[in-house]
Amino acid sequence: MLVIIKEDYDKLSAEAAKIVADRLRKKPNLVLGLATGSTPLGLYKELIRLHQNEGLDFSKVTTFNLDEYVGLAPTHDQSYHYFMKTNFFEHVNLAKRFVHLPDGMTKDVNAFCQWYEERISEFGGIDLQILGIGQNGHIAFNEPGSSLGSRTRIKTLTKNTRQANARFFEQNEEVPKYAITMGVGTIMDAKELLLVANGEGKADAIKGACEGPISAMAPASIIQMHRNAIVVTDKSAGAKLQGSYVDSWENVVFD
Ligand code: F6R
């Protein structure tokens, strides 16, 4: 695993964007796994800047998002469809037909989840999966206790997650109870992982993910088993790490 610690959020975002841009320039038809949440916003902003100012081309890129709430229409301002559209998709030249997110409105969740897995395989698998991390060590909606071999499926959101989300909705009853999420196994099948984290609130989760015991109670810890995992943090999120880390990915050779 390659751990890169940058001075602050802007530098970590720029570093992560550099890695994505490098992979995209090497493979214009990259299959890119995407995450929502506040952490990758700076990375998306920088990719948009690279597209607008340096012609970074997304026209042949295929994307697969990690997760989506069940019951929220793509137009709902708290849906991950809406988040991706407003924060990334409408600012770059992605082809709509190559963009995939779990369908939170599907009538047949199991069939949809199977289709999503098959669709990823059809495109040859995910080349680079962007990940955030929850304070409890979750990746996507794989909360502690999730099977480390899990595939795309419906998950019940924990009480904590629902409480944390309540502020985005007018009524408590509106807070989604379920989500469709890629599984830990689905994520691990990606050829390369790029996990971003910032802020001291993530320091324990990053310590657990990079140096803790591998456990279903800390789903992100499974990335220690991945052959091509890169973790980029700011100083605060990386503050508890004891192992070796670098300050830039350039010129680093690892397998
Ligand atoms: C989002 C996702 C989540 C977030 C995680 C961190 O698609 O899969 O696992 O990455 O909850 O969220 P932020 O970045 O908001 O702290």
mmCIF file of N, CA and C and ligand atoms in Angstrom, residues 34-40 65-67 80 131-134 138-141 202, ligand 1:
data_model
loop_
_atom_site.group_PDB
_atom_site.id
_atom_site.type_symbol
_atom_site.label_atom_id
_atom_site.label_comp_id
_atom_site.label_asym_id
_atom_site.label_seq_id
_atom_site.Cartn_x
_atom_site.Cartn_y
_atom_site.Cartn_z
ATOM 1 N N LEU A 34 -16.490 5.822 -8.701
ATOM 2 C CA LEU A 34 -16.631 7.139 -8.073
ATOM 3 C C LEU A 34 -17.316 7.047 -6.706
ATOM 4 N N ALA A 35 -16.982 7.993 -5.856
ATOM 5 C CA ALA A 35 -17.585 8.079 -4.524
ATOM 6 C C ALA A 35 -18.253 9.440 -4.367
ATOM 7 N N THR A 36 -19.221 9.513 -3.472
ATOM 8 C CA THR A 36 -19.791 10.823 -3.115
ATOM 9 C C THR A 36 -19.217 11.225 -1.752
ATOM 10 N N GLY A 37 -19.877 12.134 -1.063
ATOM 11 C CA GLY A 37 -19.387 12.588 0.239
ATOM 12 C C GLY A 37 -18.568 13.857 0.078
ATOM 13 N N SER A 38 -18.208 14.451 1.208
ATOM 14 C CA SER A 38 -17.513 15.746 1.138
ATOM 15 C C SER A 38 -16.049 15.602 0.735
ATOM 16 N N THR A 39 -15.423 14.479 1.076
ATOM 17 C CA THR A 39 -13.973 14.378 0.836
ATOM 18 C C THR A 39 -13.577 14.491 -0.639
ATOM 19 N N PRO A 40 -14.223 13.754 -1.560
ATOM 20 C CA PRO A 40 -13.738 13.836 -2.947
ATOM 21 C C PRO A 40 -14.131 15.117 -3.691
ATOM 22 N N ASN A 65 -20.647 4.475 -9.876
ATOM 23 C CA ASN A 65 -20.654 4.998 -8.506
ATOM 24 C C ASN A 65 -20.841 3.889 -7.479
ATOM 25 N N LEU A 66 -20.328 4.148 -6.295
ATOM 26 C CA LEU A 66 -20.366 3.150 -5.230
ATOM 27 C C LEU A 66 -21.768 2.857 -4.717
ATOM 28 N N ASP A 67 -22.582 3.918 -4.572
ATOM 29 C CA ASP A 67 -23.813 3.694 -3.816
ATOM 30 C C ASP A 67 -24.885 4.732 -4.134
ATOM 31 N N TYR A 80 -27.575 10.671 -4.608
ATOM 32 C CA TYR A 80 -26.188 10.675 -5.092
ATOM 33 C C TYR A 80 -26.132 10.940 -6.595
ATOM 34 N N LEU A 131 -12.329 6.154 -3.308
ATOM 35 C CA LEU A 131 -13.036 5.825 -2.069
ATOM 36 C C LEU A 131 -12.881 6.938 -1.047
ATOM 37 N N GLY A 132 -13.927 7.155 -0.249
ATOM 38 C CA GLY A 132 -13.792 7.912 0.987
ATOM 39 C C GLY A 132 -13.808 6.891 2.113
ATOM 40 N N ILE A 133 -13.815 7.367 3.325
ATOM 41 C CA ILE A 133 -13.873 6.441 4.477
ATOM 42 C C ILE A 133 -14.722 7.081 5.569
ATOM 43 N N GLY A 134 -15.563 6.283 6.197
ATOM 44 C CA GLY A 134 -16.363 6.802 7.304
ATOM 45 C C GLY A 134 -15.539 6.808 8.588
ATOM 46 N N HIS A 138 -16.127 2.615 7.561
ATOM 47 C CA HIS A 138 -16.914 2.063 6.437
ATOM 48 C C HIS A 138 -16.344 2.532 5.095
ATOM 49 N N ILE A 139 -16.557 1.714 4.073
ATOM 50 C CA ILE A 139 -16.311 2.140 2.696
ATOM 51 C C ILE A 139 -17.601 1.881 1.916
ATOM 52 N N ALA A 140 -17.953 2.821 1.034
ATOM 53 C CA ALA A 140 -19.287 2.855 0.440
ATOM 54 C C ALA A 140 -20.279 2.759 1.601
ATOM 55 N N PHE A 141 -21.366 1.971 1.474
ATOM 56 C CA PHE A 141 -22.274 1.814 2.622
ATOM 57 C C PHE A 141 -22.014 0.491 3.333
ATOM 58 N N LYS A 202 -10.967 11.700 10.954
ATOM 59 C CA LYS A 202 -10.714 10.478 10.191
ATOM 60 C C LYS A 202 -9.421 9.773 10.625
HETATM 61 C C1 F6R B 1 -19.967 7.807 -0.496
HETATM 62 C C2 F6R B 1 -19.474 6.731 0.327
HETATM 63 C C3 F6R B 1 -19.152 6.897 1.770
HETATM 64 C C4 F6R B 1 -18.241 8.090 2.042
HETATM 65 C C5 F6R B 1 -17.877 8.181 3.517
HETATM 66 C C6 F6R B 1 -17.084 9.439 3.828
HETATM 67 O O1 F6R B 1 -20.233 7.370 -1.823
HETATM 68 O O2 F6R B 1 -19.346 5.685 -0.210
HETATM 69 O O3 F6R B 1 -18.551 5.728 2.244
HETATM 70 O O4 F6R B 1 -17.076 7.963 1.286
HETATM 71 O O5 F6R B 1 -19.036 8.187 4.294
HETATM 72 O O6 F6R B 1 -17.878 10.556 3.618
HETATM 73 P P1 F6R B 1 -17.268 12.019 3.708
HETATM 74 O O7 F6R B 1 -16.304 12.156 2.599
HETATM 75 O O8 F6R B 1 -18.460 12.922 3.537
HETATM 76 O O9 F6R B 1 -16.639 12.132 5.050
#
